[in-house]
PDB file of C-alpha atoms in Angstrom:
ATOM      1  CA  LEU A 962      82.695 105.457 111.050  1.00 57.00           C
ATOM      2  CA  LEU A 963      81.809 105.093 114.730  1.00 62.00           C
ATOM      3  CA  SER A 964      78.952 102.638 114.315  1.00 69.00           C
ATOM      4  CA  CYS A 965      81.080 100.228 112.286  1.00 79.00           C
ATOM      5  CA  ARG A 966      83.823 100.119 114.898  1.00 83.00           C
ATOM      6  CA  LEU A 967      81.487  99.972 117.883  1.00 87.00           C
ATOM      7  CA  TYR A 968      79.020  97.397 116.619  1.00 86.00           C
ATOM      8  CA  CYS A 969      80.972  95.263 114.154  1.00 89.00           C
ATOM      9  CA  GLU A 970      84.344  94.731 115.800  1.00 89.00           C
ATOM     10  CA  GLU A 971      85.016  92.300 118.638  1.00 89.00           C
ATOM     11  CA  ALA A 972      84.418  93.767 122.117  1.00 88.00           C
ATOM     12  CA  LYS A 973      88.135  93.956 122.991  1.00 89.00           C
ATOM     13  CA  ASP A 974      89.425  94.777 119.526  1.00 90.00           C
ATOM     14  CA  PRO A 975      91.884  97.714 119.618  1.00 90.00           C
ATOM     15  CA  LYS A 976      89.881  99.531 116.925  1.00 88.00           C
ATOM     16  CA  ARG A 977      86.727  99.385 119.032  1.00 91.00           C
ATOM     17  CA  ARG A 978      88.516 100.252 122.272  1.00 92.00           C
ATOM     18  CA  SER A 979      90.328 103.195 120.659  1.00 90.00           C
ATOM     19  CA  CYS A 980      86.976 104.515 119.424  1.00 90.00           C
ATOM     20  CA  GLN A 981      85.567 104.299 122.945  1.00 91.00           C
ATOM     21  CA  THR A 982      88.634 106.115 124.267  1.00 91.00           C
ATOM     22  CA  VAL A 983      88.158 108.983 121.816  1.00 90.00           C
ATOM     23  CA  LEU A 984      84.457 109.280 122.681  1.00 91.00           C
ATOM     24  CA  ALA A 985      85.264 109.283 126.405  1.00 91.00           C
ATOM     25  CA  GLU A 986      87.901 111.985 125.977  1.00 91.00           C
ATOM     26  CA  ALA A 987      85.570 114.100 123.824  1.00 92.00           C
ATOM     27  CA  LEU A 988      82.740 113.809 126.360  1.00 92.00           C
ATOM     28  CA  ASP A 989      85.036 114.786 129.219  1.00 90.00           C
ATOM     29  CA  ILE A 990      86.262 117.903 127.398  1.00 92.00           C
ATOM     30  CA  VAL A 991      82.774 118.964 126.256  1.00 94.00           C
ATOM     31  CA  VAL A 992      81.286 118.596 129.742  1.00 93.00           C
ATOM     32  CA  ARG A 993      84.105 120.554 131.368  1.00 92.00           C
ATOM     33  CA  SER A 994      83.793 123.243 128.687  1.00 94.00           C
ATOM     34  CA  PHE A 995      80.144 124.056 129.378  1.00 95.00           C
ATOM     35  CA  ALA A 996      80.320 123.441 133.145  1.00 94.00           C
ATOM     36  CA  PRO A 997      80.834 127.162 134.020  1.00 94.00           C
ATOM     37  CA  ILE A 998      77.612 128.197 132.229  1.00 96.00           C
ATOM     38  CA  LEU A 999      75.537 125.019 132.722  1.00 96.00           C
ATOM     39  CA  PRO A1000      76.783 123.750 136.080  1.00 94.00           C
ATOM     40  CA  HIS A1001      73.815 121.565 136.994  1.00 94.00           C
ATOM     41  CA  LEU A1002      73.714 119.857 133.597  1.00 96.00           C
ATOM     42  CA  ALA A1003      77.472 119.303 133.627  1.00 93.00           C
ATOM     43  CA  GLU A1004      77.351 117.827 137.135  1.00 91.00           C
ATOM     44  CA  GLU A1005      74.483 115.511 136.218  1.00 92.00           C
ATOM     45  CA  VAL A1006      76.231 114.281 133.067  1.00 91.00           C
ATOM     46  CA  PHE A1007      79.451 113.766 135.007  1.00 88.00           C
ATOM     47  CA  GLN A1008      77.724 111.729 137.708  1.00 86.00           C
ATOM     48  CA  TYR A1009      76.181 109.389 135.125  1.00 87.00           C
ATOM     49  CA  ILE A1010      79.416 108.599 133.288  1.00 86.00           C
ATOM     50  CA  PRO A1011      79.707 104.845 133.970  1.00 83.00           C
ATOM     51  CA  TYR A1012      83.513 104.665 134.108  1.00 80.00           C
ATOM     52  CA  LYS A1013      83.869 107.505 136.653  1.00 72.00           C
ATOM     53  CA  LYS A1014      82.691 105.701 139.787  1.00 64.00           C
ATOM     54  CA  ASP A1015      83.074 107.512 143.109  1.00 59.00           C
ATOM     55  CA  SER A1016      83.882 110.741 141.271  1.00 66.00           C
ATOM     56  CA  GLU A1017      84.260 113.982 143.212  1.00 76.00           C
ATOM     57  CA  GLY A1018      82.341 115.841 140.544  1.00 82.00           C
ATOM     58  CA  VAL A1019      83.221 117.977 137.578  1.00 86.00           C
ATOM     59  CA  PHE A1020      84.142 121.053 139.659  1.00 86.00           C
ATOM     60  CA  ARG A1021      86.546 119.255 141.982  1.00 84.00           C
ATOM     61  CA  THR A1022      88.556 117.434 139.382  1.00 83.00           C
ATOM     62  CA  GLY A1023      90.143 120.379 137.618  1.00 84.00           C
ATOM     63  CA  TRP A1024      89.805 122.102 134.246  1.00 86.00           C
ATOM     64  CA  ILE A1025      90.387 120.573 130.813  1.00 87.00           C
ATOM     65  CA  ASN A1026      93.660 118.686 130.709  1.00 83.00           C
ATOM     66  CA  ALA A1027      93.989 117.113 127.261  1.00 80.00           C
ATOM     67  CA  SER A1028      97.047 114.936 126.834  1.00 80.00           C
ATOM     68  CA  SER A1029      99.707 116.018 124.349  1.00 80.00           C
ATOM     69  CA  ALA A1030      99.599 112.448 123.012  1.00 77.00           C
ATOM     70  CA  TRP A1031      96.535 113.434 121.004  1.00 78.00           C
ATOM     71  CA  LYS A1032      98.555 115.933 118.981  1.00 78.00           C
ATOM     72  CA  LYS A1033     100.178 113.823 116.294  1.00 79.00           C
ATOM     73  CA  PRO A1034     101.716 115.691 113.325  1.00 78.00           C
ATOM     74  CA  GLY A1035      99.967 114.944 110.058  1.00 83.00           C
ATOM     75  CA  ILE A1036      96.857 113.263 111.477  1.00 87.00           C
ATOM     76  CA  GLU A1037      94.636 116.326 111.034  1.00 87.00           C
ATOM     77  CA  GLU A1038      95.846 116.811 107.477  1.00 90.00           C
ATOM     78  CA  ALA A1039      95.356 113.113 106.699  1.00 92.00           C
ATOM     79  CA  ILE A1040      91.747 113.210 107.905  1.00 93.00           C
ATOM     80  CA  GLU A1041      91.017 116.454 106.060  1.00 93.00           C
ATOM     81  CA  GLY A1042      92.536 115.055 102.873  1.00 94.00           C
ATOM     82  CA  ALA A1043      90.509 111.856 103.173  1.00 96.00           C
ATOM     83  CA  CYS A1044      87.337 113.900 103.753  1.00 96.00           C
ATOM     84  CA  ALA A1045      88.037 115.940 100.620  1.00 95.00           C
ATOM     85  CA  MET A1046      88.306 112.713  98.625  1.00 96.00           C
ATOM     86  CA  ARG A1047      85.148 111.390 100.253  1.00 96.00           C
ATOM     87  CA  ASP A1048      83.297 114.526  99.138  1.00 95.00           C
ATOM     88  CA  SER A1049      84.503 113.886  95.592  1.00 95.00           C
ATOM     89  CA  PHE A1050      83.323 110.278  95.810  1.00 95.00           C
ATOM     90  CA  LEU A1051      79.894 111.080  97.254  1.00 95.00           C
ATOM     91  CA  GLY A1052      79.419 113.856  94.708  1.00 94.00           C
ATOM     92  CA  SER A1053      80.104 111.416  91.874  1.00 93.00           C
ATOM     93  CA  ILE A1054      77.349 108.995  92.938  1.00 92.00           C
ATOM     94  CA  SER A1055      74.757 111.748  93.549  1.00 86.00           C
ATOM     95  CA  GLY A1056      72.832 110.527  96.577  1.00 83.00           C
ATOM     96  CA  LYS A1057      73.142 106.796  95.967  1.00 92.00           C
ATOM     97  CA  ASN A1058      74.079 104.334  98.704  1.00 94.00           C
ATOM     98  CA  ALA A1059      77.858 104.669  99.152  1.00 94.00           C
ATOM     99  CA  LEU A1060      78.079 101.104 100.496  1.00 94.00           C
ATOM    100  CA  GLU A1061      77.096  99.784  97.076  1.00 95.00           C
ATOM    101  CA  TYR A1062      80.386 101.073  95.675  1.00 95.00           C
ATOM    102  CA  GLU A1063      84.074 100.458  95.883  1.00 95.00           C
ATOM    103  CA  VAL A1064      86.429 103.424  95.654  1.00 96.00           C
ATOM    104  CA  ILE A1065      89.777 103.633  93.924  1.00 96.00           C
ATOM    105  CA  ILE A1066      91.977 106.526  95.032  1.00 97.00           C
ATOM    106  CA  VAL A1067      94.976 107.360  92.883  1.00 97.00           C
ATOM    107  CA  ILE A1068      97.676 109.653  94.267  1.00 96.00           C
ATOM    108  CA  GLU A1069     101.150 110.134  92.869  1.00 92.00           C
ATOM    109  CA  PRO A1070     103.966 109.255  95.312  1.00 92.00           C
ATOM    110  CA  GLY A1071     104.473 112.127  97.724  1.00 91.00           C
ATOM    111  CA  LEU A1072     103.351 113.554 101.046  1.00 91.00           C
ATOM    112  CA  LEU A1073      99.608 113.118 100.444  1.00 93.00           C
ATOM    113  CA  PHE A1074     100.075 109.478  99.496  1.00 95.00           C
ATOM    114  CA  GLU A1075     102.091 108.908 102.670  1.00 94.00           C
ATOM    115  CA  LEU A1076      99.359 110.517 104.770  1.00 94.00           C
ATOM    116  CA  MET A1077      96.756 108.232 103.199  1.00 96.00           C
ATOM    117  CA  GLU A1078      98.986 105.229 103.836  1.00 96.00           C
ATOM    118  CA  ALA A1079      98.825 106.120 107.528  1.00 93.00           C
ATOM    119  CA  LEU A1080      95.058 105.539 107.275  1.00 95.00           C
ATOM    120  CA  GLN A1081      95.316 102.414 105.130  1.00 96.00           C
ATOM    121  CA  ALA A1082      98.477 100.322 105.068  1.00 94.00           C
ATOM    122  CA  GLU A1083      97.012  97.721 102.691  1.00 96.00           C
ATOM    123  CA  GLU A1084      96.441  98.425  99.026  1.00 96.00           C
ATOM    124  CA  THR A1085      92.804  97.336  99.299  1.00 96.00           C
ATOM    125  CA  SER A1086      90.745  97.212 102.476  1.00 94.00           C
ATOM    126  CA  SER A1087      87.153  97.132 103.686  1.00 92.00           C
ATOM    127  CA  ALA A1088      88.044  97.782 107.333  1.00 89.00           C
ATOM    128  CA  SER A1089      90.725 100.503 107.253  1.00 92.00           C
ATOM    129  CA  GLN A1090      90.341 103.987 108.682  1.00 92.00           C
ATOM    130  CA  LEU A1091      90.467 105.365 105.141  1.00 95.00           C
ATOM    131  CA  ASN A1092      87.610 103.134 104.009  1.00 95.00           C
ATOM    132  CA  GLU A1093      85.555 104.078 107.062  1.00 93.00           C
ATOM    133  CA  ILE A1094      85.983 107.745 106.187  1.00 95.00           C
ATOM    134  CA  MET A1095      85.113 107.105 102.542  1.00 95.00           C
ATOM    135  CA  MET A1096      81.908 105.330 103.706  1.00 94.00           C
ATOM    136  CA  ALA A1097      82.275 102.778 100.899  1.00 95.00           C
ATOM    137  CA  SER A1098      82.356  98.995 101.100  1.00 94.00           C
ATOM    138  CA  GLN A1099      85.937  98.827  99.883  1.00 95.00           C
ATOM    139  CA  THR A1100      88.741 101.294  99.190  1.00 97.00           C
ATOM    140  CA  THR A1101      91.837 100.781  97.066  1.00 97.00           C
ATOM    141  CA  LEU A1102      94.805 103.156  97.351  1.00 97.00           C
ATOM    142  CA  LEU A1103      97.121 103.287  94.326  1.00 97.00           C
ATOM    143  CA  SER A1104      99.940 105.453  93.011  1.00 95.00           C
ATOM    144  CA  GLU A1105      98.801 105.157  89.382  1.00 94.00           C
ATOM    145  CA  LEU A1106      95.638 104.364  87.465  1.00 91.00           C
ATOM    146  CA  PRO A1107      94.939 100.643  87.040  1.00 87.00           C
ATOM    147  CA  LYS A1108      95.710  99.387  83.544  1.00 86.00           C
ATOM    148  CA  GLU A1109      92.226  97.893  83.259  1.00 84.00           C
ATOM    149  CA  THR A1110      90.507 101.256  83.840  1.00 84.00           C
ATOM    150  CA  PRO A1111      87.858 101.703  81.111  1.00 80.00           C
ATOM    151  CA  SER A1112      88.285 104.689  78.822  1.00 77.00           C
ATOM    152  CA  ASP A1113      84.810 105.928  79.773  1.00 75.00           C
ATOM    153  CA  ALA A1114      85.369 105.587  83.531  1.00 81.00           C
ATOM    154  CA  ASN A1115      84.106 108.513  85.610  1.00 86.00           C
ATOM    155  CA  ILE A1116      87.352 109.826  87.074  1.00 92.00           C
ATOM    156  CA  ILE A1117      86.938 112.674  89.557  1.00 94.00           C
ATOM    157  CA  LYS A1118      90.025 114.864  89.854  1.00 94.00           C
ATOM    158  CA  GLY A1119      90.871 117.092  92.792  1.00 94.00           C
ATOM    159  CA  THR A1120      93.667 118.812  94.674  1.00 93.00           C
ATOM    160  CA  PHE A1121      94.502 119.135  98.344  1.00 93.00           C
ATOM    161  CA  LEU A1122      96.855 121.611 100.026  1.00 90.00           C
ATOM    162  CA  ILE A1123      98.958 120.082 102.792  1.00 88.00           C
ATOM    163  CA  ASN A1124     100.189 122.548 105.415  1.00 82.00           C
ATOM    164  CA  LEU A1125     102.427 121.126 108.142  1.00 76.00           C
ATOM    165  CA  GLU A1126     104.685 122.541 110.831  1.00 68.00           C
ATOM    166  CA  GLY A1127     103.031 125.941 110.771  1.00 68.00           C
ATOM    167  CA  GLY A1128     103.596 126.378 107.053  1.00 65.00           C
ATOM    168  CA  ASP A1129     107.186 125.140 106.936  1.00 73.00           C
ATOM    169  CA  ILE A1130     105.994 122.126 104.942  1.00 78.00           C
ATOM    170  CA  CYS A1131     103.541 123.068 102.221  1.00 83.00           C
ATOM    171  CA  GLU A1132     102.610 120.869  99.281  1.00 86.00           C
ATOM    172  CA  GLN A1133      99.793 120.967  96.737  1.00 89.00           C
ATOM    173  CA  SER A1134      98.880 117.427  95.761  1.00 92.00           C
ATOM    174  CA  SER A1135      96.460 116.106  93.168  1.00 94.00           C
ATOM    175  CA  TYR A1136      94.333 112.990  93.395  1.00 96.00           C
ATOM    176  CA  LYS A1137      91.881 110.971  91.339  1.00 96.00           C
ATOM    177  CA  VAL A1138      88.805 109.163  92.647  1.00 96.00           C
ATOM    178  CA  ILE A1139      86.997 106.398  90.778  1.00 95.00           C
ATOM    179  CA  ALA A1140      83.717 104.956  92.058  1.00 94.00           C
ATOM    180  CA  ARG A1141      82.661 101.540  90.795  1.00 92.00           C
ATOM    181  CA  PRO A1142      79.595  99.454  91.717  1.00 93.00           C
ATOM    182  CA  ILE A1143      80.860  96.632  93.898  1.00 93.00           C
ATOM    183  CA  ALA A1144      80.261  93.085  92.702  1.00 92.00           C
ATOM    184  CA  LYS A1145      80.000  91.380  96.094  1.00 94.00           C
ATOM    185  CA  ALA A1146      76.925  90.613  98.201  1.00 96.00           C
ATOM    186  CA  LYS A1147      75.700  92.469 101.288  1.00 95.00           C
ATOM    187  CA  CYS A1148      76.971  91.028 104.550  1.00 94.00           C
ATOM    188  CA  PRO A1149      73.989  90.244 106.826  1.00 94.00           C
ATOM    189  CA  ARG A1150      75.976  91.395 109.870  1.00 92.00           C
ATOM    190  CA  CYS A1151      77.876  94.600 108.975  1.00 90.00           C
ATOM    191  CA  ARG A1152      75.701  95.502 105.943  1.00 91.00           C
ATOM    192  CA  ARG A1153      78.695  96.145 103.725  1.00 92.00           C
ATOM    193  CA  TYR A1154      78.937  94.585 100.306  1.00 95.00           C
ATOM    194  CA  THR A1155      81.920  92.417 101.138  1.00 94.00           C
ATOM    195  CA  ALA A1156      80.390  88.932 101.392  1.00 95.00           C
ATOM    196  CA  GLU A1157      80.449  86.133  98.863  1.00 94.00           C
ATOM    197  CA  SER A1158      76.777  85.401  99.584  1.00 94.00           C
ATOM    198  CA  SER A1159      73.942  87.420 101.126  1.00 92.00           C
ATOM    199  CA  SER A1160      73.314  84.553 103.553  1.00 94.00           C
ATOM    200  CA  THR A1161      76.900  84.333 104.803  1.00 94.00           C
ATOM    201  CA  PRO A1162      78.820  86.994 106.796  1.00 95.00           C
ATOM    202  CA  CYS A1163      81.843  88.582 105.187  1.00 94.00           C
ATOM    203  CA  PRO A1164      85.357  87.340 106.085  1.00 92.00           C
ATOM    204  CA  ARG A1165      85.888  90.068 108.666  1.00 90.00           C
ATOM    205  CA  CYS A1166      82.603  89.339 110.447  1.00 93.00           C
ATOM    206  CA  LEU A1167      83.288  85.592 110.361  1.00 93.00           C
ATOM    207  CA  GLN A1168      86.610  86.260 112.066  1.00 91.00           C
ATOM    208  CA  VAL A1169      84.974  88.444 114.732  1.00 91.00           C
ATOM    209  CA  LEU A1170      82.244  85.863 115.370  1.00 91.00           C
ATOM    210  CA  ALA A1171      84.806  83.079 115.642  1.00 90.00           C
ATOM    211  CA  ALA A1172      86.874  85.104 118.120  1.00 85.00           C
ATOM    212  CA  GLY A1173      83.761  85.780 120.171  1.00 76.00           C
ATOM    213  CA  LYS A1174      82.909  82.090 120.372  1.00 76.00           C
ATOM    214  CA  ALA A1175      86.489  81.226 121.325  1.00 73.00           C
ATOM    215  CA  SER A1176      86.450  83.691 124.244  1.00 70.00           C
ATOM    216  CA  THR A1177      83.215  82.305 125.735  1.00 64.00           C
TER     217      THR A1177
END
Protein backbone atom coordinates (compact mmCIF):
# COMPACT_ATOMS: atom_id res chain seq x y z
CA LEU A 1 0.00 0.00 0.00
CA LEU A 2 2.72 2.46 1.01
CA SER A 3 5.31 1.42 -1.55
CA CYS A 4 2.89 1.84 -4.45
CA ARG A 5 1.97 5.37 -3.44
CA LEU A 6 5.50 6.44 -2.56
CA TYR A 7 7.35 4.99 -5.53
CA CYS A 8 4.80 4.89 -8.34
CA GLU A 9 2.93 8.17 -8.07
CA GLU A 10 4.26 11.53 -9.22
CA ALA A 11 6.31 13.38 -6.58
CA LYS A 12 3.62 16.01 -5.91
CA ASP A 13 0.60 13.78 -6.40
CA PRO A 14 -1.91 14.20 -3.54
CA LYS A 15 -1.95 10.43 -2.96
CA ARG A 16 1.81 10.37 -2.44
CA ARG A 17 1.85 13.54 -0.34
CA SER A 18 -1.01 12.30 1.86
CA CYS A 19 0.93 9.08 2.47
CA GLN A 20 3.97 11.08 3.53
CA THR A 21 1.78 13.15 5.85
CA VAL A 22 0.41 10.05 7.56
CA LEU A 23 3.91 8.59 7.99
CA ALA A 24 5.17 11.89 9.43
CA GLU A 25 2.28 12.08 11.89
CA ALA A 26 2.75 8.45 12.93
CA LEU A 27 6.48 8.95 13.49
CA ASP A 28 5.88 12.06 15.57
CA ILE A 29 3.37 10.28 17.83
CA VAL A 30 5.52 7.14 18.23
CA VAL A 31 8.64 9.13 19.13
CA ARG A 32 6.79 11.25 21.68
CA SER A 33 5.19 8.12 23.15
CA PHE A 34 8.47 6.38 24.00
CA ALA A 35 10.38 9.57 24.85
CA PRO A 36 9.77 9.27 28.65
CA ILE A 37 11.36 5.79 28.79
CA LEU A 38 13.90 6.11 25.95
CA PRO A 39 14.82 9.79 26.09
CA HIS A 40 18.15 9.61 24.28
CA LEU A 41 16.76 7.53 21.42
CA ALA A 42 13.73 9.79 21.08
CA GLU A 43 15.90 12.91 21.03
CA GLU A 44 18.23 11.43 18.42
CA VAL A 45 15.34 10.38 16.17
CA PHE A 46 13.74 13.80 16.56
CA GLN A 47 16.93 15.62 15.62
CA TYR A 48 17.29 13.59 12.41
CA ILE A 49 13.76 14.21 11.13
CA PRO A 50 14.51 16.16 7.93
CA TYR A 51 11.43 18.40 7.98
CA LYS A 52 11.97 19.59 11.58
CA LYS A 53 14.89 21.96 11.04
CA ASP A 54 15.99 24.10 13.99
CA SER A 55 13.80 22.04 16.32
CA GLU A 56 13.94 22.64 20.06
CA GLY A 57 13.84 18.92 20.70
CA VAL A 58 11.19 16.40 21.59
CA PHE A 59 10.98 17.46 25.27
CA ARG A 60 10.48 21.16 24.58
CA THR A 61 7.76 20.88 22.01
CA GLY A 62 5.01 19.40 24.14
CA TRP A 63 3.25 16.04 24.45
CA ILE A 64 1.24 14.24 21.77
CA ASN A 65 -1.23 16.59 20.13
CA ALA A 66 -3.03 14.65 17.39
CA SER A 67 -5.44 16.73 15.35
CA SER A 68 -9.14 15.91 15.53
CA ALA A 69 -9.13 16.03 11.72
CA TRP A 70 -7.78 12.49 11.74
CA LYS A 71 -10.95 11.19 13.38
CA LYS A 72 -13.35 10.73 10.49
CA PRO A 73 -16.50 8.66 11.16
CA GLY A 74 -16.60 5.45 9.17
CA ILE A 75 -12.97 5.41 8.01
CA GLU A 76 -11.87 2.83 10.58
CA GLU A 77 -14.81 0.59 9.74
CA ALA A 78 -14.17 0.98 6.00
CA ILE A 79 -10.54 -0.10 6.39
CA GLU A 80 -11.44 -3.01 8.66
CA GLY A 81 -14.13 -4.15 6.24
CA ALA A 82 -11.73 -3.94 3.30
CA CYS A 83 -9.13 -5.92 5.27
CA ALA A 84 -11.69 -8.63 6.01
CA MET A 85 -12.40 -8.92 2.28
CA ARG A 86 -8.68 -8.95 1.53
CA ASP A 87 -8.25 -11.87 3.93
CA SER A 88 -10.99 -13.72 2.06
CA PHE A 89 -9.27 -12.98 -1.25
CA LEU A 90 -5.79 -14.01 -0.11
CA GLY A 91 -7.19 -17.16 1.48
CA SER A 92 -8.82 -18.14 -1.82
CA ILE A 93 -5.54 -18.00 -3.78
CA SER A 94 -3.53 -19.88 -1.12
CA GLY A 95 -0.13 -18.19 -1.19
CA LYS A 96 -0.07 -17.23 -4.86
CA ASN A 97 0.99 -13.79 -6.07
CA ALA A 98 -2.00 -11.50 -5.42
CA LEU A 99 -0.87 -9.14 -8.20
CA GLU A 100 -1.60 -11.85 -10.76
CA TYR A 101 -5.30 -11.57 -9.95
CA GLU A 102 -8.18 -9.19 -10.27
CA VAL A 103 -10.78 -9.09 -7.51
CA ILE A 104 -14.51 -8.66 -7.82
CA ILE A 105 -16.28 -7.59 -4.63
CA VAL A 106 -20.05 -7.88 -4.54
CA ILE A 107 -21.98 -6.12 -1.78
CA GLU A 108 -25.70 -5.46 -1.70
CA PRO A 109 -26.63 -1.76 -1.47
CA GLY A 110 -26.30 -0.60 2.12
CA LEU A 111 -23.88 0.85 4.64
CA LEU A 112 -20.98 -1.50 3.84
CA PHE A 113 -21.24 -0.74 0.14
CA GLU A 114 -21.18 2.98 0.89
CA LEU A 115 -18.08 2.56 3.05
CA MET A 116 -16.33 0.71 0.23
CA GLU A 117 -17.35 3.43 -2.21
CA ALA A 118 -15.45 5.87 0.00
CA LEU A 119 -12.32 3.82 -0.80
CA GLN A 120 -13.12 3.37 -4.49
CA ALA A 121 -15.44 5.75 -6.31
CA GLU A 122 -15.00 4.01 -9.68
CA GLU A 123 -16.55 0.65 -10.43
CA THR A 124 -13.17 -0.76 -11.49
CA SER A 125 -9.78 0.60 -10.50
CA SER A 126 -6.13 -0.40 -10.28
CA ALA A 127 -5.09 2.66 -8.27
CA SER A 128 -7.85 3.14 -5.66
CA GLN A 129 -7.38 2.85 -1.92
CA LEU A 130 -9.56 -0.26 -1.97
CA ASN A 131 -7.37 -1.94 -4.58
CA GLU A 132 -4.23 -1.03 -2.65
CA ILE A 133 -5.67 -2.71 0.43
CA MET A 134 -6.73 -5.76 -1.57
CA MET A 135 -3.14 -6.02 -2.92
CA ALA A 136 -4.46 -7.11 -6.32
CA SER A 137 -3.78 -5.63 -9.74
CA GLN A 138 -7.38 -4.56 -10.20
CA THR A 139 -10.51 -4.39 -8.05
CA THR A 140 -14.12 -4.16 -9.19
CA LEU A 141 -16.86 -3.13 -6.75
CA LEU A 142 -20.39 -4.23 -7.67
CA SER A 143 -23.81 -4.43 -6.03
CA GLU A 144 -24.69 -7.74 -7.73
CA LEU A 145 -22.90 -10.66 -9.32
CA PRO A 146 -21.90 -10.11 -12.95
CA LYS A 147 -24.14 -11.95 -15.40
CA GLU A 148 -21.12 -13.56 -17.04
CA THR A 149 -19.96 -15.19 -13.79
CA PRO A 150 -19.23 -18.88 -14.52
CA SER A 151 -21.29 -21.41 -12.60
CA ASP A 152 -18.10 -23.00 -11.25
CA ALA A 153 -16.56 -19.69 -10.12
CA ASN A 154 -14.92 -19.78 -6.69
CA ILE A 155 -17.10 -17.33 -4.78
CA ILE A 156 -15.96 -16.61 -1.23
CA LYS A 157 -18.76 -15.44 1.05
CA GLY A 158 -18.33 -13.48 4.25
CA THR A 159 -19.98 -11.09 6.68
CA PHE A 160 -18.83 -7.93 8.39
CA LEU A 161 -20.35 -6.19 11.42
CA ILE A 162 -20.41 -2.41 11.14
CA ASN A 163 -20.50 -0.56 14.47
CA LEU A 164 -20.72 3.23 14.27
CA GLU A 165 -21.45 6.05 16.70
CA GLY A 166 -20.68 3.95 19.75
CA GLY A 167 -23.16 1.26 18.78
CA ASP A 168 -26.01 3.55 17.74
CA ILE A 169 -25.54 2.39 14.15
CA CYS A 170 -25.06 -1.36 13.89
CA GLU A 171 -25.43 -3.38 10.71
CA GLN A 172 -24.41 -6.90 9.72
CA SER A 173 -23.54 -6.95 6.03
CA SER A 174 -22.64 -9.81 3.73
CA TYR A 175 -20.21 -9.74 0.84
CA LYS A 176 -18.88 -11.97 -1.91
CA VAL A 177 -15.31 -12.04 -3.23
CA ILE A 178 -14.30 -13.52 -6.57
CA ALA A 179 -10.64 -13.84 -7.57
CA ARG A 180 -9.82 -14.23 -11.25
CA PRO A 181 -6.42 -14.49 -12.97
CA ILE A 182 -5.86 -11.17 -14.70
CA ALA A 183 -5.37 -11.22 -18.46
CA LYS A 184 -3.10 -8.18 -18.78
CA ALA A 185 0.70 -7.99 -18.83
CA LYS A 186 3.01 -6.91 -16.00
CA CYS A 187 3.89 -3.23 -16.05
CA PRO A 188 7.70 -2.85 -16.05
CA ARG A 189 7.42 0.18 -13.75
CA CYS A 190 4.82 -0.55 -11.04
CA ARG A 191 4.91 -4.37 -11.44
CA ARG A 192 1.14 -4.65 -11.55
CA TYR A 193 -0.57 -6.62 -14.27
CA THR A 194 -2.26 -3.62 -15.83
CA ALA A 195 -0.25 -3.08 -19.03
CA GLU A 196 -1.14 -4.04 -22.57
CA SER A 197 2.44 -5.24 -23.14
CA SER A 198 5.26 -6.29 -20.81
CA SER A 199 7.54 -3.80 -22.58
CA THR A 200 5.23 -0.81 -22.16
CA PRO A 201 4.20 0.86 -18.86
CA CYS A 202 0.56 0.74 -17.86
CA PRO A 203 -1.70 3.77 -18.52
CA ARG A 204 -1.27 5.11 -15.00
CA CYS A 205 2.53 4.93 -15.15
CA LEU A 206 2.55 6.51 -18.62
CA GLN A 207 0.54 9.40 -17.21
CA VAL A 208 2.92 9.82 -14.26
CA LEU A 209 5.98 9.69 -16.53
CA ALA A 210 4.46 12.24 -18.89
CA ALA A 211 3.66 14.58 -15.99
CA GLY A 212 7.22 14.23 -14.73
CA LYS A 213 8.67 15.17 -18.11
CA ALA A 214 6.32 18.14 -18.39
CA SER A 215 7.44 19.53 -15.01
CA THR A 216 11.16 19.37 -15.87
